Coordinates of C-alpha atoms in Angstrom, one line a residue:
M1 CA -22.2 -67.5 44.7
A2 CA -21.5 -65.8 40.8
E3 CA -24.7 -67.6 39.8
A4 CA -26.6 -66.8 42.7
V5 CA -25.4 -63.7 41.8
A6 CA -26.8 -64.3 37.9
R7 CA -30.4 -65.9 39.2
R8 CA -31.0 -62.7 41.0
T9 CA -30.0 -60.5 38.3
I10 CA -32.6 -62.8 35.9
L11 CA -35.4 -63.1 38.4
A12 CA -35.0 -59.2 38.4
F13 CA -34.9 -58.5 35.1
A14 CA -37.7 -60.8 35.0
L15 CA -40.1 -59.3 37.3
A16 CA -38.9 -55.7 35.0
G17 CA -39.8 -57.6 31.5
M18 CA -43.5 -58.0 33.3
T19 CA -43.7 -55.0 35.5
A20 CA -42.6 -53.1 32.1
G21 CA -44.8 -55.1 29.7
G22 CA -47.8 -54.4 31.9
L23 CA -49.3 -57.9 32.6
P24 CA -48.7 -57.4 36.4
S25 CA -49.5 -53.7 36.4
S26 CA -52.2 -53.2 33.9
G27 CA -54.5 -56.7 35.5
L28 CA -54.8 -53.5 38.7
A29 CA -55.7 -51.0 36.4
A30 CA -58.5 -52.6 34.3
T31 CA -59.7 -53.9 37.6
A32 CA -60.1 -50.6 39.6
D33 CA -61.3 -48.8 36.1
S34 CA -64.1 -51.6 35.2
A35 CA -64.7 -51.6 39.3
T36 CA -65.6 -47.6 38.7
A37 CA -66.9 -47.2 35.1
P38 CA -70.6 -47.0 35.1
V39 CA -72.1 -48.9 33.4
T40 CA -73.5 -47.9 30.0
V41 CA -77.6 -48.5 29.1
K42 CA -79.0 -48.4 25.0
V43 CA -82.5 -45.8 25.6
G44 CA -84.9 -46.0 22.4
G45 CA -86.4 -43.3 20.8
Y46 CA -88.7 -43.2 17.8
E47 CA -89.6 -39.7 16.9
F48 CA -92.4 -38.6 18.9
P49 CA -92.3 -34.6 19.8
P50 CA -91.9 -33.4 22.0
Y51 CA -90.0 -36.1 23.5
V52 CA -88.1 -37.3 20.6
T53 CA -87.7 -34.4 17.5
E54 CA -86.7 -35.5 14.1
S55 CA -82.8 -34.1 14.9
G56 CA -82.8 -36.9 17.7
G57 CA -83.4 -33.6 20.4
G58 CA -85.8 -33.4 22.6
V59 CA -87.3 -34.0 26.3
T60 CA -86.0 -38.0 25.6
Q61 CA -82.0 -36.5 25.8
A62 CA -83.0 -33.7 28.2
L63 CA -83.9 -36.5 30.2
L64 CA -81.0 -38.6 29.9
D65 CA -78.6 -35.8 30.0
L66 CA -80.0 -35.4 33.4
L67 CA -79.4 -39.0 35.1
N68 CA -76.2 -38.8 33.8
A69 CA -75.1 -35.1 35.7
E70 CA -77.3 -36.9 38.7
Q71 CA -75.2 -40.4 39.3
G72 CA -72.5 -42.3 38.1
D73 CA -73.7 -45.9 38.1
F74 CA -75.0 -46.1 34.8
R75 CA -73.8 -43.8 31.7
F76 CA -77.9 -43.5 29.7
E77 CA -76.9 -43.2 25.6
L78 CA -79.9 -43.2 22.7
V79 CA -80.8 -45.5 20.4
R80 CA -82.5 -43.8 17.9
T81 CA -85.7 -46.6 16.2
S82 CA -89.0 -46.5 15.1
P83 CA -92.9 -47.1 16.5
Q84 CA -92.7 -49.8 14.9
R85 CA -89.4 -51.6 15.3
R86 CA -89.4 -50.5 18.7
Y87 CA -91.0 -53.4 20.4
E88 CA -88.7 -56.0 18.7
D89 CA -85.2 -53.9 18.3
M90 CA -86.6 -54.2 22.6
E91 CA -86.8 -57.6 22.8
R92 CA -83.3 -58.7 20.6
G93 CA -81.2 -56.1 23.5
R94 CA -80.5 -53.4 21.0
F95 CA -81.6 -51.0 23.1
D96 CA -82.8 -51.6 27.3
M97 CA -85.2 -49.0 27.8
I98 CA -87.1 -46.5 26.5
A99 CA -89.5 -43.0 28.7
F100 CA -92.3 -41.8 27.3
E101 CA -94.0 -45.0 27.3
S102 CA -97.0 -47.0 28.4
L103 CA -97.3 -50.9 28.2
A104 CA -101.2 -50.4 26.1
W105 CA -99.1 -49.2 23.4
G106 CA -97.8 -52.9 21.7
W107 CA -96.4 -53.6 24.9
K108 CA -98.8 -55.9 27.2
G109 CA -96.7 -60.1 27.0
R110 CA -92.8 -58.7 26.3
P111 CA -91.2 -59.3 27.8
V112 CA -90.8 -55.7 29.5
E113 CA -91.1 -53.9 33.0
A114 CA -92.9 -50.6 34.1
S115 CA -92.3 -47.8 36.2
R116 CA -94.7 -45.9 38.0
V117 CA -96.6 -42.9 35.8
Y118 CA -93.7 -40.0 36.7
L119 CA -95.6 -37.7 34.0
R120 CA -99.4 -37.1 31.9
D121 CA -100.3 -35.8 28.7
A122 CA -102.6 -36.5 26.4
E123 CA -103.5 -36.3 22.7
V124 CA -105.9 -33.6 21.2
F125 CA -107.7 -33.3 17.8
V126 CA -107.3 -29.8 15.8
A127 CA -110.0 -28.7 12.6
K128 CA -110.0 -25.4 10.6
A129 CA -111.0 -22.7 12.2
G130 CA -113.0 -21.0 10.7
P131 CA -117.0 -18.7 11.1
G132 CA -119.5 -21.5 12.4
M133 CA -116.7 -23.7 13.7
D134 CA -117.1 -24.8 18.1
Q135 CA -116.2 -27.5 19.9
S136 CA -119.3 -29.8 18.7
Y137 CA -117.5 -29.8 15.5
F138 CA -115.3 -32.6 17.4
D139 CA -119.0 -34.6 18.8
R140 CA -118.7 -37.0 16.3
L141 CA -115.6 -38.4 13.6
D142 CA -116.6 -40.8 11.3
D143 CA -117.4 -38.7 9.0
K144 CA -114.7 -36.7 8.7
T145 CA -110.6 -37.6 7.7
I146 CA -108.1 -37.5 10.2
L147 CA -104.9 -37.2 9.8
G148 CA -102.3 -39.0 12.6
R149 CA -98.9 -40.0 12.9
L150 CA -97.8 -43.6 11.3
G151 CA -96.7 -46.6 14.3
Y152 CA -98.8 -44.8 17.3
H153 CA -101.8 -46.2 19.3
Y154 CA -105.2 -44.5 19.6
A155 CA -108.4 -45.2 21.3
F156 CA -110.5 -43.6 19.3
A157 CA -109.5 -47.1 17.4
G158 CA -109.3 -49.2 20.2
M159 CA -106.2 -48.6 20.7
T160 CA -104.4 -50.3 17.5
A161 CA -101.7 -49.1 15.4
D162 CA -102.4 -51.0 12.3
P163 CA -102.1 -48.6 9.0
E164 CA -104.9 -50.4 7.2
V165 CA -107.7 -50.7 10.0
L166 CA -107.0 -47.4 10.8
E167 CA -107.5 -46.0 6.8
K168 CA -110.4 -48.6 6.2
R169 CA -113.1 -48.5 9.2
F170 CA -112.0 -45.0 10.8
N171 CA -111.1 -42.6 7.2
T172 CA -107.7 -41.8 9.3
R173 CA -105.0 -41.3 7.6
L174 CA -100.9 -42.4 8.7
T175 CA -97.7 -39.6 8.2
V176 CA -94.6 -39.4 9.6
T177 CA -94.6 -35.6 10.8
H178 CA -96.8 -33.7 13.4
E179 CA -95.9 -30.5 11.7
G180 CA -97.1 -31.3 8.4
N181 CA -100.8 -32.9 9.9
V182 CA -101.2 -29.7 11.7
R183 CA -100.6 -27.5 8.5
S184 CA -102.2 -30.1 6.3
V185 CA -105.4 -29.5 8.3
A186 CA -105.0 -25.2 8.1
A187 CA -104.7 -25.5 4.4
G188 CA -108.2 -27.4 4.0
R189 CA -106.5 -30.9 3.0
A190 CA -108.2 -33.2 6.3
A191 CA -110.5 -32.2 8.2
L192 CA -109.1 -33.5 11.4
A193 CA -105.5 -33.9 12.8
I194 CA -104.6 -35.4 16.0
V195 CA -101.4 -34.4 17.8
T196 CA -100.0 -35.0 21.3
R197 CA -101.0 -31.5 23.3
S198 CA -97.5 -30.7 24.9
F199 CA -96.8 -31.0 20.8
L200 CA -99.4 -28.5 19.8
A201 CA -98.4 -26.0 22.4
Q202 CA -94.6 -26.2 21.7
F203 CA -95.4 -25.1 17.2
L204 CA -98.3 -21.8 18.5
K205 CA -95.7 -21.1 20.4
A206 CA -92.8 -21.1 17.9
N207 CA -95.9 -20.9 15.2
P208 CA -97.9 -18.0 17.1
D209 CA -99.3 -16.9 13.2
M210 CA -101.2 -20.6 13.0
A211 CA -103.1 -20.3 16.7
P212 CA -105.9 -18.0 14.5
Q213 CA -106.1 -20.8 11.6
L214 CA -107.2 -23.3 14.1
L215 CA -109.8 -25.0 16.3
V216 CA -108.0 -27.2 19.7
S217 CA -110.9 -29.6 21.1
D218 CA -111.7 -29.9 24.5
R219 CA -111.8 -33.5 24.3
T220 CA -109.1 -36.0 24.6
D221 CA -108.7 -38.7 22.6
Q222 CA -106.2 -40.8 25.4
I223 CA -104.8 -39.1 28.8
Y224 CA -100.7 -40.3 28.1
E225 CA -99.3 -41.4 31.2
H226 CA -95.8 -42.1 30.4
T227 CA -93.8 -44.5 32.3
I228 CA -90.0 -45.8 31.5
L229 CA -89.6 -49.9 30.5
V230 CA -87.0 -51.1 31.1
R231 CA -85.8 -55.2 29.9
R232 CA -86.1 -57.8 31.6
G233 CA -82.5 -58.9 31.7
G234 CA -81.2 -55.3 30.6
P235 CA -78.6 -54.0 33.0
L236 CA -81.5 -51.6 34.8
G237 CA -84.0 -52.6 37.8
I238 CA -86.2 -51.4 37.8
D239 CA -86.5 -50.4 41.7
W240 CA -83.5 -48.3 40.7
V241 CA -85.5 -46.3 37.7
N242 CA -88.4 -45.8 40.5
G243 CA -86.2 -44.5 44.0
T244 CA -83.7 -42.7 41.3
L245 CA -88.0 -40.9 39.8
D246 CA -88.7 -40.1 43.4
R247 CA -85.5 -38.5 43.8
L248 CA -85.2 -36.5 41.0
E249 CA -88.8 -35.4 41.8
R250 CA -88.0 -35.0 45.3
S251 CA -85.1 -33.0 44.5
G252 CA -86.9 -30.7 42.0
A253 CA -84.9 -31.7 39.5
L254 CA -87.8 -33.1 37.1
P255 CA -90.2 -30.5 38.0
A256 CA -87.3 -28.1 37.1
L257 CA -87.1 -30.0 33.8
W258 CA -91.0 -30.2 32.1
A259 CA -90.7 -26.9 33.2
R260 CA -87.2 -25.8 30.8
Q261 CA -88.7 -27.8 28.2
G262 CA -92.6 -26.2 27.9
I263 CA -94.1 -29.1 29.5
A264 CA -96.7 -28.6 32.3
P265 CA -96.8 -32.4 34.8

């Protein structure tokens, strides 16, 4: 009898010790947590105003904030990259998704899938305003110096982003700032700058004194057809992306986001 009581006492202490040590209970808690915790999706972003600004804000971060607020299955986090490095970073799995992109911008043949087009934008040319300046100034590009952005693909150059080709064949100098390019043109240091139309709208709203100094082309270099690209084998499927875009458009959340960011759909 004493031995039986002793065995029961030892068993009780052992069970209590296991529970206190966390083996059964922590295992159950971990299972419950893993079942409800959102999956992290890393989103690449390079400086591309107004979509990604120098500080890392912009339309992309606003879109990720909306996605995080609207669902709980995934948690979207911005990862900084560069225009030139973004392809390798995606393929190496440094990030899983990139927004406001196009397969035509160097992604064809890479292991990515594209969503449907969900926003359109354009690139335009700007020149210094002055007497006799009108839209005919933009008819020819081959006799003008052009300021562009390093790592961007330009239609007037056959969608190449090669700095050497752009400089030697198209008289295009590449920098790392849209704003600097616009201000250089206004100061007469280059004939043209090529910028994103939505960036220019935001820039002129913030700097209304610059508007009379600039002539903006009606001519577009290319029409952006923005898609979201996802990495094959990553945590997110393209069907989920398309379905979510559809839902946010129907609810009015996406149009409201574009309006808050000053972007015309």
